[in-house]
PDB file of C-alpha atoms in Angstrom:
ATOM      1  CA  MET A   1      13.902  -7.672  -0.213  1.00 87.00           C
ATOM      2  CA  PRO A   2      11.558  -6.701  -1.697  1.00 94.00           C
ATOM      3  CA  LEU A   3      10.854  -9.927  -3.524  1.00 96.00           C
ATOM      4  CA  TYR A   4       8.199  -9.574  -6.213  1.00 98.00           C
ATOM      5  CA  THR A   5       6.867 -12.936  -7.408  1.00 97.00           C
ATOM      6  CA  ILE A   6       5.002 -12.638 -10.698  1.00 98.00           C
ATOM      7  CA  SER A   7       2.770 -15.636 -11.340  1.00 97.00           C
ATOM      8  CA  THR A   8       1.139 -16.228 -14.691  1.00 97.00           C
ATOM      9  CA  ARG A   9      -1.331 -18.714 -16.111  1.00 93.00           C
ATOM     10  CA  GLY A  10       0.753 -18.963 -19.266  1.00 93.00           C
ATOM     11  CA  GLU A  11       4.194 -17.663 -20.175  1.00 94.00           C
ATOM     12  CA  LEU A  12       5.513 -14.152 -20.617  1.00 96.00           C
ATOM     13  CA  SER A  13       8.109 -13.715 -23.364  1.00 97.00           C
ATOM     14  CA  ALA A  14      11.743 -13.280 -22.332  1.00 97.00           C
ATOM     15  CA  GLU A  15      11.490  -9.646 -23.445  1.00 97.00           C
ATOM     16  CA  ALA A  16       8.353  -9.061 -21.366  1.00 98.00           C
ATOM     17  CA  LYS A  17       9.980 -10.603 -18.298  1.00 98.00           C
ATOM     18  CA  ALA A  18      13.056  -8.383 -18.661  1.00 98.00           C
ATOM     19  CA  LYS A  19      10.862  -5.287 -19.153  1.00 98.00           C
ATOM     20  CA  ALA A  20       8.660  -6.201 -16.184  1.00 98.00           C
ATOM     21  CA  ALA A  21      11.679  -6.732 -13.906  1.00 98.00           C
ATOM     22  CA  MET A  22      13.057  -3.340 -14.897  1.00 98.00           C
ATOM     23  CA  MET A  23       9.672  -1.610 -14.520  1.00 98.00           C
ATOM     24  CA  ILE A  24       9.084  -3.075 -11.038  1.00 98.00           C
ATOM     25  CA  THR A  25      12.603  -2.107  -9.934  1.00 98.00           C
ATOM     26  CA  ASP A  26      12.101   1.431 -11.265  1.00 98.00           C
ATOM     27  CA  VAL A  27       8.697   1.843  -9.585  1.00 98.00           C
ATOM     28  CA  HIS A  28       9.784   0.412  -6.250  1.00 97.00           C
ATOM     29  CA  CYS A  29      12.962   2.485  -6.029  1.00 95.00           C
ATOM     30  CA  ALA A  30      11.358   5.705  -7.292  1.00 96.00           C
ATOM     31  CA  HIS A  31       8.691   5.570  -4.584  1.00 96.00           C
ATOM     32  CA  THR A  32      10.689   4.191  -1.665  1.00 93.00           C
ATOM     33  CA  GLY A  33      14.240   5.416  -2.273  1.00 90.00           C
ATOM     34  CA  ALA A  34      15.468   1.844  -1.736  1.00 90.00           C
ATOM     35  CA  PRO A  35      18.696   0.830  -3.512  1.00 90.00           C
ATOM     36  CA  ARG A  36      18.103  -1.050  -6.776  1.00 93.00           C
ATOM     37  CA  THR A  37      20.231  -3.949  -5.498  1.00 90.00           C
ATOM     38  CA  PHE A  38      17.492  -4.728  -2.962  1.00 91.00           C
ATOM     39  CA  VAL A  39      14.823  -5.450  -5.590  1.00 95.00           C
ATOM     40  CA  GLN A  40      14.321  -9.070  -6.620  1.00 96.00           C
ATOM     41  CA  VAL A  41      11.773 -10.157  -9.222  1.00 98.00           C
ATOM     42  CA  VAL A  42      10.969 -13.817  -9.873  1.00 97.00           C
ATOM     43  CA  PHE A  43       8.586 -15.281 -12.465  1.00 98.00           C
ATOM     44  CA  SER A  44       6.506 -18.391 -11.843  1.00 96.00           C
ATOM     45  CA  GLU A  45       4.705 -19.710 -14.926  1.00 96.00           C
ATOM     46  CA  HIS A  46       1.885 -22.108 -15.859  1.00 93.00           C
ATOM     47  CA  LEU A  47       0.150 -21.681 -12.524  1.00 93.00           C
ATOM     48  CA  PRO A  48      -3.539 -22.601 -12.222  1.00 92.00           C
ATOM     49  CA  LEU A  49      -4.495 -19.145 -10.971  1.00 94.00           C
ATOM     50  CA  GLN A  50      -7.980 -18.378  -9.721  1.00 93.00           C
ATOM     51  CA  ASP A  51     -10.501 -17.903 -12.526  1.00 92.00           C
ATOM     52  CA  ASP A  52     -10.630 -14.109 -12.213  1.00 92.00           C
ATOM     53  CA  MET A  53      -6.829 -13.749 -12.574  1.00 95.00           C
ATOM     54  CA  ASP A  54      -4.369 -14.153 -15.437  1.00 96.00           C
ATOM     55  CA  LEU A  55      -1.446 -12.635 -13.576  1.00 98.00           C
ATOM     56  CA  HIS A  56      -0.666 -12.236  -9.890  1.00 97.00           C
ATOM     57  CA  VAL A  57       1.924 -10.123  -8.113  1.00 98.00           C
ATOM     58  CA  LEU A  58       2.988 -11.149  -4.615  1.00 97.00           C
ATOM     59  CA  ALA A  59       5.086  -8.386  -3.101  1.00 97.00           C
ATOM     60  CA  SER A  60       7.095  -9.453  -0.078  1.00 96.00           C
ATOM     61  CA  ALA A  61       8.514  -6.148   1.126  1.00 94.00           C
ATOM     62  CA  ARG A  62       9.903  -4.513   4.219  1.00 92.00           C
ATOM     63  CA  ALA A  63       7.198  -3.576   6.717  1.00 93.00           C
ATOM     64  CA  GLY A  64       6.736  -0.035   7.992  1.00 92.00           C
ATOM     65  CA  ARG A  65       5.642   1.933   4.940  1.00 93.00           C
ATOM     66  CA  THR A  66       2.417   3.917   4.829  1.00 95.00           C
ATOM     67  CA  GLN A  67      -0.756   2.472   3.296  1.00 96.00           C
ATOM     68  CA  GLN A  68      -0.769   5.366   0.830  1.00 97.00           C
ATOM     69  CA  LEU A  69       2.741   4.580  -0.373  1.00 96.00           C
ATOM     70  CA  ASN A  70       1.966   0.873  -0.656  1.00 97.00           C
ATOM     71  CA  ASP A  71      -1.205   1.671  -2.633  1.00 97.00           C
ATOM     72  CA  THR A  72       0.733   3.924  -5.023  1.00 98.00           C
ATOM     73  CA  ILE A  73       3.347   1.235  -5.644  1.00 98.00           C
ATOM     74  CA  GLU A  74       0.598  -1.340  -6.253  1.00 98.00           C
ATOM     75  CA  GLN A  75      -1.230   0.937  -8.682  1.00 98.00           C
ATOM     76  CA  ASP A  76       1.904   1.721 -10.693  1.00 98.00           C
ATOM     77  CA  ILE A  77       3.052  -1.908 -10.843  1.00 98.00           C
ATOM     78  CA  VAL A  78      -0.378  -3.172 -11.899  1.00 98.00           C
ATOM     79  CA  GLN A  79      -0.561  -0.476 -14.606  1.00 98.00           C
ATOM     80  CA  GLY A  80       2.961  -1.325 -15.745  1.00 98.00           C
ATOM     81  CA  MET A  81       2.191  -5.042 -15.909  1.00 98.00           C
ATOM     82  CA  GLU A  82      -0.976  -4.321 -17.889  1.00 98.00           C
ATOM     83  CA  HIS A  83       1.068  -2.347 -20.406  1.00 97.00           C
ATOM     84  CA  ILE A  84       3.835  -4.974 -20.696  1.00 98.00           C
ATOM     85  CA  SER A  85       1.716  -8.136 -20.682  1.00 97.00           C
ATOM     86  CA  SER A  86      -1.467  -6.805 -22.370  1.00 96.00           C
ATOM     87  CA  ILE A  87      -3.422  -8.451 -19.559  1.00 97.00           C
ATOM     88  CA  PRO A  88      -6.195  -6.074 -18.384  1.00 97.00           C
ATOM     89  CA  SER A  89      -5.640  -4.700 -14.874  1.00 97.00           C
ATOM     90  CA  LEU A  90      -8.938  -6.283 -13.775  1.00 97.00           C
ATOM     91  CA  LYS A  91      -7.327  -9.683 -14.368  1.00 97.00           C
ATOM     92  CA  ILE A  92      -4.209  -8.805 -12.380  1.00 97.00           C
ATOM     93  CA  GLY A  93      -4.130  -9.675  -8.682  1.00 96.00           C
ATOM     94  CA  TYR A  94      -1.769  -7.984  -6.219  1.00 97.00           C
ATOM     95  CA  GLU A  95      -0.955  -8.795  -2.637  1.00 96.00           C
ATOM     96  CA  LEU A  96       1.506  -7.252  -0.224  1.00 97.00           C
ATOM     97  CA  PHE A  97       3.247  -9.355   2.404  1.00 96.00           C
ATOM     98  CA  PRO A  98       5.163  -7.072   4.797  1.00 95.00           C
ATOM     99  CA  VAL A  99       8.249  -8.528   6.510  1.00 95.00           C
ATOM    100  CA  PRO A 100      10.299  -6.800   9.253  1.00 95.00           C
ATOM    101  CA  ALA A 101      13.636  -5.643   7.837  1.00 94.00           C
ATOM    102  CA  SER A 102      15.464  -7.154  10.815  1.00 94.00           C
ATOM    103  CA  TRP A 103      14.490 -10.648   9.658  1.00 96.00           C
ATOM    104  CA  VAL A 104      16.431 -10.366   6.387  1.00 96.00           C
ATOM    105  CA  MET A 105      20.153 -10.575   5.660  1.00 96.00           C
ATOM    106  CA  GLU A 106      21.432  -9.362   2.297  1.00 93.00           C
ATOM    107  CA  GLY A 107      25.044  -8.697   1.396  1.00 89.00           C
ATOM    108  CA  GLY A 108      25.922 -10.330   4.722  1.00 92.00           C
ATOM    109  CA  VAL A 109      24.195  -7.629   6.772  1.00 93.00           C
ATOM    110  CA  ILE A 110      20.752  -7.019   8.252  1.00 93.00           C
ATOM    111  CA  LEU A 111      18.560  -4.814   6.058  1.00 90.00           C
ATOM    112  CA  PRO A 112      17.764  -1.265   7.214  1.00 87.00           C
ATOM    113  CA  GLU A 113      14.276  -0.201   8.203  1.00 85.00           C
ATOM    114  CA  PRO A 114      12.471   1.782   5.472  1.00 84.00           C
ATOM    115  CA  GLY A 115      13.831   5.358   5.449  1.00 83.00           C
ATOM    116  CA  GLU A 116      17.180   4.389   6.980  1.00 84.00           C
ATOM    117  CA  GLU A 117      18.747   3.298   3.676  1.00 83.00           C
ATOM    118  CA  ALA A 118      21.127   6.254   3.225  1.00 83.00           C
ATOM    119  CA  GLU A 119      22.829   5.709   6.562  1.00 85.00           C
ATOM    120  CA  TRP A 120      22.900   1.950   5.936  1.00 85.00           C
ATOM    121  CA  LEU A 121      24.436   2.392   2.478  1.00 82.00           C
ATOM    122  CA  GLU A 122      27.139   4.642   3.846  1.00 83.00           C
ATOM    123  CA  LYS A 123      28.019   1.967   6.381  1.00 82.00           C
ATOM    124  CA  HIS A 124      27.780  -0.989   3.966  1.00 77.00           C
ATOM    125  CA  GLN A 125      28.860   0.353   0.585  1.00 67.00           C
ATOM    126  CA  HIS A 126      29.806  -3.121  -0.692  1.00 52.00           C
ATOM    127  CA  SER A 127      26.205  -4.252  -1.075  1.00 46.00           C
ATOM    128  CA  ALA A 128      24.921  -1.203  -2.943  1.00 40.00           C
TER     129      ALA A 128
ATOM    130  CA  MET B   1      11.148 -32.120  18.635  1.00 83.00           C
ATOM    131  CA  ASN B   2      10.209 -29.081  16.549  1.00 91.00           C
ATOM    132  CA  LYS B   3      10.015 -29.503  12.795  1.00 94.00           C
ATOM    133  CA  TYR B   4      11.218 -26.809  10.403  1.00 96.00           C
ATOM    134  CA  ARG B   5      10.918 -26.878   6.624  1.00 95.00           C
ATOM    135  CA  VAL B   6      13.458 -24.626   4.940  1.00 97.00           C
ATOM    136  CA  ILE B   7      12.759 -23.349   1.435  1.00 96.00           C
ATOM    137  CA  ALA B   8      15.858 -22.644  -0.633  1.00 96.00           C
ATOM    138  CA  SER B   9      15.204 -20.869  -3.943  1.00 96.00           C
ATOM    139  CA  VAL B  10      18.076 -21.634  -6.274  1.00 96.00           C
ATOM    140  CA  HIS B  11      18.931 -21.520  -9.938  1.00 95.00           C
ATOM    141  CA  GLU B  12      18.533 -24.632 -12.009  1.00 92.00           C
ATOM    142  CA  GLY B  13      21.903 -26.160 -12.770  1.00 87.00           C
ATOM    143  CA  GLY B  14      23.683 -24.051 -10.141  1.00 89.00           C
ATOM    144  CA  VAL B  15      26.531 -25.159  -7.859  1.00 89.00           C
ATOM    145  CA  TRP B  16      24.022 -26.128  -5.135  1.00 89.00           C
ATOM    146  CA  GLU B  17      23.130 -29.240  -7.124  1.00 87.00           C
ATOM    147  CA  GLN B  18      26.586 -30.776  -6.549  1.00 90.00           C
ATOM    148  CA  ARG B  19      26.797 -29.504  -2.962  1.00 93.00           C
ATOM    149  CA  PHE B  20      23.257 -30.002  -1.697  1.00 94.00           C
ATOM    150  CA  LYS B  21      24.241 -32.526   0.976  1.00 94.00           C
ATOM    151  CA  ALA B  22      26.811 -30.173   2.489  1.00 96.00           C
ATOM    152  CA  LEU B  23      24.360 -27.253   2.277  1.00 97.00           C
ATOM    153  CA  GLU B  24      21.571 -29.224   3.936  1.00 96.00           C
ATOM    154  CA  GLN B  25      23.940 -30.316   6.694  1.00 97.00           C
ATOM    155  CA  ALA B  26      25.191 -26.744   7.192  1.00 97.00           C
ATOM    156  CA  ILE B  27      21.616 -25.455   7.556  1.00 97.00           C
ATOM    157  CA  LYS B  28      20.821 -28.247  10.023  1.00 97.00           C
ATOM    158  CA  ASN B  29      23.935 -27.404  12.033  1.00 97.00           C
ATOM    159  CA  ALA B  30      23.028 -23.697  12.076  1.00 97.00           C
ATOM    160  CA  TYR B  31      19.639 -24.582  13.600  1.00 97.00           C
ATOM    161  CA  GLY B  32      21.599 -25.577  16.717  1.00 96.00           C
ATOM    162  CA  ILE B  33      21.789 -21.821  17.381  1.00 97.00           C
ATOM    163  CA  VAL B  34      18.024 -21.323  17.452  1.00 96.00           C
ATOM    164  CA  ASP B  35      16.669 -24.697  18.532  1.00 94.00           C
ATOM    165  CA  PRO B  36      18.940 -27.580  19.546  1.00 91.00           C
ATOM    166  CA  ASN B  37      15.993 -30.001  19.222  1.00 91.00           C
ATOM    167  CA  ALA B  38      15.131 -29.019  15.665  1.00 94.00           C
ATOM    168  CA  SER B  39      14.219 -31.541  13.013  1.00 95.00           C
ATOM    169  CA  VAL B  40      15.078 -29.822   9.742  1.00 96.00           C
ATOM    170  CA  SER B  41      14.189 -30.620   6.148  1.00 95.00           C
ATOM    171  CA  VAL B  42      15.187 -28.602   3.095  1.00 95.00           C
ATOM    172  CA  VAL B  43      13.046 -28.165   0.003  1.00 94.00           C
ATOM    173  CA  TRP B  44      14.801 -26.832  -3.079  1.00 94.00           C
ATOM    174  CA  GLN B  45      12.771 -24.520  -5.307  1.00 94.00           C
ATOM    175  CA  ARG B  46      14.443 -24.524  -8.718  1.00 94.00           C
ATOM    176  CA  ILE B  47      14.245 -21.374 -10.838  1.00 96.00           C
ATOM    177  CA  PRO B  48      14.970 -21.815 -14.559  1.00 96.00           C
ATOM    178  CA  ALA B  49      17.327 -19.358 -16.281  1.00 95.00           C
ATOM    179  CA  GLY B  50      15.730 -16.070 -17.295  1.00 95.00           C
ATOM    180  CA  GLN B  51      13.129 -16.105 -14.518  1.00 97.00           C
ATOM    181  CA  ALA B  52      14.971 -14.251 -11.740  1.00 97.00           C
ATOM    182  CA  TYR B  53      16.180 -10.655 -11.640  1.00 97.00           C
ATOM    183  CA  LEU B  54      18.016  -8.475  -9.162  1.00 96.00           C
ATOM    184  CA  ALA B  55      18.280  -4.701  -9.662  1.00 95.00           C
ATOM    185  CA  GLY B  56      16.476  -5.201 -12.995  1.00 97.00           C
ATOM    186  CA  GLU B  57      19.186  -7.539 -14.336  1.00 96.00           C
ATOM    187  CA  PRO B  58      19.262 -11.353 -14.654  1.00 96.00           C
ATOM    188  CA  SER B  59      20.357 -12.851 -11.362  1.00 95.00           C
ATOM    189  CA  THR B  60      21.665 -16.092  -9.895  1.00 93.00           C
ATOM    190  CA  THR B  61      21.185 -15.053  -6.283  1.00 95.00           C
ATOM    191  CA  SER B  62      19.915 -17.768  -3.933  1.00 96.00           C
ATOM    192  CA  THR B  63      17.317 -17.060  -1.253  1.00 96.00           C
ATOM    193  CA  VAL B  64      17.016 -19.228   1.838  1.00 97.00           C
ATOM    194  CA  VAL B  65      13.945 -18.985   4.066  1.00 97.00           C
ATOM    195  CA  PRO B  66      14.541 -20.861   7.329  1.00 97.00           C
ATOM    196  CA  PRO B  67      11.585 -20.564   9.717  1.00 97.00           C
ATOM    197  CA  VAL B  68      12.471 -19.731  13.321  1.00 97.00           C
ATOM    198  CA  PRO B  69      10.474 -19.877  16.599  1.00 96.00           C
ATOM    199  CA  VAL B  70       8.226 -16.855  17.154  1.00 95.00           C
ATOM    200  CA  ASP B  71       9.813 -15.966  20.495  1.00 94.00           C
ATOM    201  CA  ILE B  72      13.392 -15.891  19.198  1.00 96.00           C
ATOM    202  CA  LYS B  73      15.587 -12.961  20.275  1.00 96.00           C
ATOM    203  CA  GLN B  74      16.855 -10.737  17.471  1.00 95.00           C
ATOM    204  CA  GLU B  75      20.456 -11.352  18.530  1.00 96.00           C
ATOM    205  CA  ILE B  76      19.998 -15.117  18.053  1.00 97.00           C
ATOM    206  CA  ARG B  77      18.185 -14.607  14.737  1.00 97.00           C
ATOM    207  CA  GLU B  78      21.136 -12.565  13.466  1.00 96.00           C
ATOM    208  CA  GLN B  79      23.695 -15.147  14.640  1.00 97.00           C
ATOM    209  CA  PHE B  80      21.689 -17.816  12.856  1.00 98.00           C
ATOM    210  CA  MET B  81      21.429 -15.840   9.600  1.00 98.00           C
ATOM    211  CA  HIS B  82      25.179 -15.108   9.720  1.00 97.00           C
ATOM    212  CA  ALA B  83      25.914 -18.806  10.179  1.00 98.00           C
ATOM    213  CA  VAL B  84      23.709 -19.821   7.226  1.00 98.00           C
ATOM    214  CA  CYS B  85      25.159 -17.041   5.066  1.00 97.00           C
ATOM    215  CA  GLN B  86      28.794 -17.876   5.881  1.00 97.00           C
ATOM    216  CA  GLU B  87      28.368 -21.612   5.353  1.00 97.00           C
ATOM    217  CA  TRP B  88      26.544 -21.042   2.080  1.00 97.00           C
ATOM    218  CA  MET B  89      29.366 -18.862   0.751  1.00 97.00           C
ATOM    219  CA  GLU B  90      32.038 -21.341   1.857  1.00 97.00           C
ATOM    220  CA  ILE B  91      30.293 -24.342   0.335  1.00 97.00           C
ATOM    221  CA  THR B  92      29.163 -22.797  -2.956  1.00 96.00           C
ATOM    222  CA  GLY B  93      31.937 -20.239  -3.447  1.00 95.00           C
ATOM    223  CA  CYS B  94      29.344 -17.524  -4.098  1.00 95.00           C
ATOM    224  CA  SER B  95      29.873 -13.891  -3.119  1.00 93.00           C
ATOM    225  CA  VAL B  96      28.159 -12.220  -0.169  1.00 93.00           C
ATOM    226  CA  ASN B  97      25.791 -10.518  -2.628  1.00 90.00           C
ATOM    227  CA  GLU B  98      24.580 -13.833  -4.047  1.00 93.00           C
ATOM    228  CA  ILE B  99      22.919 -15.168  -0.910  1.00 96.00           C
ATOM    229  CA  ILE B 100      19.860 -13.782   0.868  1.00 96.00           C
ATOM    230  CA  VAL B 101      18.648 -15.250   4.154  1.00 97.00           C
ATOM    231  CA  ASN B 102      15.168 -14.445   5.414  1.00 97.00           C
ATOM    232  CA  ALA B 103      14.705 -15.991   8.869  1.00 97.00           C
ATOM    233  CA  MET B 104      10.964 -15.476   9.224  1.00 96.00           C
ATOM    234  CA  ASN B 105       8.981 -16.407  12.291  1.00 97.00           C
ATOM    235  CA  GLU B 106       7.362 -19.779  11.639  1.00 95.00           C
ATOM    236  CA  ASP B 107       3.819 -18.399  11.928  1.00 96.00           C
ATOM    237  CA  MET B 108       4.645 -15.816   9.244  1.00 95.00           C
ATOM    238  CA  VAL B 109       5.989 -18.520   6.931  1.00 94.00           C
ATOM    239  CA  ALA B 110       2.675 -20.328   7.332  1.00 93.00           C
ATOM    240  CA  LYS B 111       0.846 -17.075   6.506  1.00 94.00           C
ATOM    241  CA  TYR B 112       3.033 -16.535   3.433  1.00 94.00           C
ATOM    242  CA  MET B 113       2.291 -20.053   2.209  1.00 91.00           C
ATOM    243  CA  GLN B 114      -1.418 -19.419   2.762  1.00 92.00           C
ATOM    244  CA  ILE B 115      -1.321 -16.231   0.651  1.00 92.00           C
ATOM    245  CA  SER B 116       0.781 -17.967  -1.963  1.00 89.00           C
ATOM    246  CA  GLN B 117      -1.729 -20.816  -2.266  1.00 88.00           C
ATOM    247  CA  GLY B 118      -4.669 -18.410  -2.144  1.00 90.00           C
ATOM    248  CA  ARG B 119      -3.848 -17.118  -5.639  1.00 91.00           C
ATOM    249  CA  LEU B 120      -4.498 -20.595  -7.079  1.00 90.00           C
ATOM    250  CA  SER B 121      -7.724 -22.242  -8.135  1.00 88.00           C
ATOM    251  CA  LYS B 122      -8.226 -25.049  -5.608  1.00 81.00           C
ATOM    252  CA  SER B 123      -9.841 -27.463  -8.056  1.00 79.00           C
ATOM    253  CA  LYS B 124      -7.302 -26.924 -10.844  1.00 74.00           C
ATOM    254  CA  ALA B 125      -4.314 -26.849  -8.524  1.00 71.00           C
ATOM    255  CA  LYS B 126      -5.054 -30.296  -7.064  1.00 73.00           C
ATOM    256  CA  SER B 127      -3.909 -32.338 -10.067  1.00 73.00           C
ATOM    257  CA  ARG B 128      -0.875 -30.081 -10.657  1.00 72.00           C
ATOM    258  CA  PHE B 129       0.215 -30.412  -7.027  1.00 73.00           C
ATOM    259  CA  ALA B 130      -0.248 -34.183  -7.183  1.00 78.00           C
ATOM    260  CA  LEU B 131       2.039 -34.274 -10.216  1.00 76.00           C
ATOM    261  CA  MET B 132       4.520 -31.955  -8.484  1.00 76.00           C
ATOM    262  CA  PHE B 133       4.511 -34.182  -5.399  1.00 77.00           C
ATOM    263  CA  ILE B 134       5.175 -37.338  -7.445  1.00 81.00           C
ATOM    264  CA  THR B 135       7.978 -35.581  -9.363  1.00 78.00           C
ATOM    265  CA  ALA B 136       9.489 -34.368  -6.079  1.00 78.00           C
ATOM    266  CA  LEU B 137       9.406 -37.926  -4.676  1.00 81.00           C
ATOM    267  CA  LEU B 138      11.072 -39.279  -7.827  1.00 82.00           C
ATOM    268  CA  LYS B 139      13.775 -36.611  -7.627  1.00 78.00           C
ATOM    269  CA  LYS B 140      14.351 -37.413  -3.962  1.00 80.00           C
ATOM    270  CA  TRP B 141      14.730 -41.095  -4.861  1.00 82.00           C
ATOM    271  CA  LEU B 142      16.961 -40.480  -7.887  1.00 82.00           C
ATOM    272  CA  ARG B 143      19.085 -37.553  -6.695  1.00 81.00           C
ATOM    273  CA  GLY B 144      18.714 -37.506  -2.915  1.00 84.00           C
ATOM    274  CA  TYR B 145      17.086 -34.103  -2.471  1.00 84.00           C
ATOM    275  CA  THR B 146      13.521 -32.785  -2.452  1.00 87.00           C
ATOM    276  CA  SER B 147      12.941 -30.171  -5.106  1.00 88.00           C
ATOM    277  CA  PHE B 148      10.312 -28.631  -7.306  1.00 88.00           C
ATOM    278  CA  ASN B 149      10.294 -26.265 -10.244  1.00 91.00           C
ATOM    279  CA  ILE B 150       8.881 -22.769  -9.724  1.00 92.00           C
ATOM    280  CA  ASN B 151       6.779 -23.401 -12.850  1.00 92.00           C
ATOM    281  CA  LEU B 152       3.829 -25.765 -12.607  1.00 83.00           C
ATOM    282  CA  LYS B 153       3.490 -27.268 -16.078  1.00 74.00           C
ATOM    283  CA  SER B 154       0.668 -29.766 -16.385  1.00 57.00           C
TER     284      SER B 154
END
């Protein structure tokens, strides 16, 4: 967690997928301070997206962050996807689905609430 | 009897394919912790190679989303996730960092599915879903498990 699901009408090249995964990981971690090992990116291709969309980002992320922070992450990811995929930002949809951290187990332990990562990492070094 | 549909996102050709019966049984057994009267089915979402990343690198991590009752206590949720996680590691031989369990409240799973379907064109999605459904039935008949590909090729 977060899990970013990138859905496309067609296919992104292998290079574009790798770049997008790296960009999303960079953006998410730079803004939230979350460890990189938390960030999952999955690509779903050949989806019959709504007519006004060629690419869609569904961000399932830990709840509890400010609207401003979530908006900044969205803006940067949409801009990054526009750059990588050459799909105009107007044709890129984005939705956030917040999930309580206490509902997720990664590395065999419950995830920390946003902002409590440092303490959590110190306690559970193996999953960092 | 309460019905729960578990989504397990796994990598195409992974160990799960040989061990799916044991994994399905382990998940069903773990539900005894949250709801002894549960009727559980598992749907396998297959992810082709090169379509999943963790920490910006290609990944083979599996993610299991087992819905749980909305009024579940956190202590029980954690016991349940531990049980699923432990069984998964024992059966597949994966490391603790290769399995993620997200025990979402069942109403939130429904909401997630709603958002997920909301990105699709209803008219165009109909025929693709019909094809996906038929393929899933065939797979169930041929291989014994219900699965679908994360891609929806027409």
